[in-house]
CSV table of C-alpha atoms and ligand atoms in Angstrom, one decimal:
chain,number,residue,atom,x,y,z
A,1,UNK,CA,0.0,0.0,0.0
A,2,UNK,CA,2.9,2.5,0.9
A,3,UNK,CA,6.2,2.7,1.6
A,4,UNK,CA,8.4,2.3,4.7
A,5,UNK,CA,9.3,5.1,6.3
A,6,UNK,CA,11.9,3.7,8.7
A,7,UNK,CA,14.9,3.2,6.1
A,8,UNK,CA,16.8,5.5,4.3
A,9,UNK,CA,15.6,5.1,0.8
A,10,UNK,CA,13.1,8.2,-0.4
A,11,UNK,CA,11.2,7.7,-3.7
A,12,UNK,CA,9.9,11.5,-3.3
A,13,UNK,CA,12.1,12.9,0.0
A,14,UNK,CA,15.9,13.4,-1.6
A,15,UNK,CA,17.8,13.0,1.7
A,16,UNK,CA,15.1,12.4,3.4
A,17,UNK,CA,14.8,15.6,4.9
A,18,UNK,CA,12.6,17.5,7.8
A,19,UNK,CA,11.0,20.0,5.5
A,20,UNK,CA,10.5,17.5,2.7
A,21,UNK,CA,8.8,14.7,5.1
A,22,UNK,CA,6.6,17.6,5.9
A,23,UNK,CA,5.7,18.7,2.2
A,24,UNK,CA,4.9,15.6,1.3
A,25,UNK,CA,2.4,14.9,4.4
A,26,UNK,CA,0.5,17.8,3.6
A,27,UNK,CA,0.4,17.3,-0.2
A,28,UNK,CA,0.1,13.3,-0.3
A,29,UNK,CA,1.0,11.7,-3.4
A,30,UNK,CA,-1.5,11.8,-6.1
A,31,UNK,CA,0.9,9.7,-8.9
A,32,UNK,CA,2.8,7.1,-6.8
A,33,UNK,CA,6.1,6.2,-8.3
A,34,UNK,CA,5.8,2.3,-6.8
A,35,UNK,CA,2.5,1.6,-5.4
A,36,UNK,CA,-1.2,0.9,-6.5
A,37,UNK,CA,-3.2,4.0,-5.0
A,38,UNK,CA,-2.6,7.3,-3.6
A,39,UNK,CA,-1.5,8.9,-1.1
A,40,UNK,CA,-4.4,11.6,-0.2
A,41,UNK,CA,-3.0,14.8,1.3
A,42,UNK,CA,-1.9,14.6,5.2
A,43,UNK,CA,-2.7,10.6,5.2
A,44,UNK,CA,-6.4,11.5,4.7
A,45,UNK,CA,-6.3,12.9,8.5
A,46,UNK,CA,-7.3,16.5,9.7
A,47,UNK,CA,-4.3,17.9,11.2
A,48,UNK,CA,-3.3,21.6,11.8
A,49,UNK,CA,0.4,22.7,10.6
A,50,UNK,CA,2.0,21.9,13.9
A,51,UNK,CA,0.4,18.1,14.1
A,52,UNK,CA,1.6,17.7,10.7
A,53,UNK,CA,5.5,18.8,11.6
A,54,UNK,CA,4.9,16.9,14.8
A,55,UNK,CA,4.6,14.0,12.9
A,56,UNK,CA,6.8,14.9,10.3
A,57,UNK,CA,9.3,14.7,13.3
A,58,UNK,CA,8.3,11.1,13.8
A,59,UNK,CA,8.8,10.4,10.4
A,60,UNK,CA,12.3,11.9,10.6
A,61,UNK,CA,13.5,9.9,13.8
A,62,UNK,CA,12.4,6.7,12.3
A,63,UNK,CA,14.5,7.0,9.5
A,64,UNK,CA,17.3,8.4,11.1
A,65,UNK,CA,18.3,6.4,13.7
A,66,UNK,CA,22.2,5.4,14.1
A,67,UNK,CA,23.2,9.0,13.6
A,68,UNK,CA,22.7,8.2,10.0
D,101,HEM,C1,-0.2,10.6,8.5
D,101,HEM,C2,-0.1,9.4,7.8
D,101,HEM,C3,1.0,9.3,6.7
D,101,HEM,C4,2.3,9.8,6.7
D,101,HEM,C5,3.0,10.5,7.8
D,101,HEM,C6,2.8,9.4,5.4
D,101,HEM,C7,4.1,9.7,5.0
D,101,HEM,C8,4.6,9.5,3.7
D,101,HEM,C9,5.9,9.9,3.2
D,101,HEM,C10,6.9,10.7,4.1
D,101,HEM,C11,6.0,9.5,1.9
D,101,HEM,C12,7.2,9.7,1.0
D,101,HEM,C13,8.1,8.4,1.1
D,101,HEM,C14,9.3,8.4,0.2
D,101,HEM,O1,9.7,9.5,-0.3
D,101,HEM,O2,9.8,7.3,-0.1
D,101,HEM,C15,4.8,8.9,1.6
D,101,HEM,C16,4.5,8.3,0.3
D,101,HEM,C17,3.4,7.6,0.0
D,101,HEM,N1,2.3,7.3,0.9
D,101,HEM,FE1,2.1,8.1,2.7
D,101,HEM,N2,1.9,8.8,4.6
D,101,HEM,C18,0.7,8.7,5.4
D,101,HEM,C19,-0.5,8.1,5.0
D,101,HEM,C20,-0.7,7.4,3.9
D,101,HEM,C21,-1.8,6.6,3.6
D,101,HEM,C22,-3.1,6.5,4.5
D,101,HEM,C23,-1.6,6.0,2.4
D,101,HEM,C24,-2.5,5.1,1.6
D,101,HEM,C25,-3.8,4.9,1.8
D,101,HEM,C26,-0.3,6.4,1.9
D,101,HEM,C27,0.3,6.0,0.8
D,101,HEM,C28,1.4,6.5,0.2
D,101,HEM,C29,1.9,6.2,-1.1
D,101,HEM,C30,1.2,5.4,-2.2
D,101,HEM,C31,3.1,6.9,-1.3
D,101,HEM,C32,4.0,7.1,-2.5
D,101,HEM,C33,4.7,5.8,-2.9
D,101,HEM,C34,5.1,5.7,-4.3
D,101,HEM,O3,5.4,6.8,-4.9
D,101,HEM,O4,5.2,4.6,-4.8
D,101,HEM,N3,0.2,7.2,2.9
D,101,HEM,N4,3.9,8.9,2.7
């Protein structure tokens, strides 16, 4: 259905960065590269700006564990 978000390879995030974890969440994916449906913007969810970098934070920590 999606991809993981706990490695280190992005198919829309180059590097995998805060600011790009949290563009993505608000816009969704409406042409996945790899996958059979969409993404709809913020997961489908209701969330003001500061839940969505809140969880764009998450997002971030999962895939950057190690110091990597
Ligand atoms: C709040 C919940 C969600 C978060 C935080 C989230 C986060 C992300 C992120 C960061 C990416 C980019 C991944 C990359 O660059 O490799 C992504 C892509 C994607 N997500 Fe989500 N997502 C959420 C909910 C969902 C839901 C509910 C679905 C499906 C019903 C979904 C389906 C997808 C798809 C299809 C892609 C693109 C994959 C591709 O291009 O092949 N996401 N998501």
């Amino acid at each position: 259905m999606a991809p993981a978000l706990n490695d280190n390879q992005w198919l829309w995030v180059p590097g995998g960065e805060f600011n790009g974890i949290v563009n993505i969440i608000n816009a969704g994916v409406p042409q996945p590269k790899q996958h059979p449906g969409v993404m709809p913007p913020k997961g489908g969810g209701s969330f003001t700006d500061e839940q969505v970098r809140a969880i764009g934070a998450y997002v971030y920590a999962l895939s950057h564990q190690g110091g990597a």
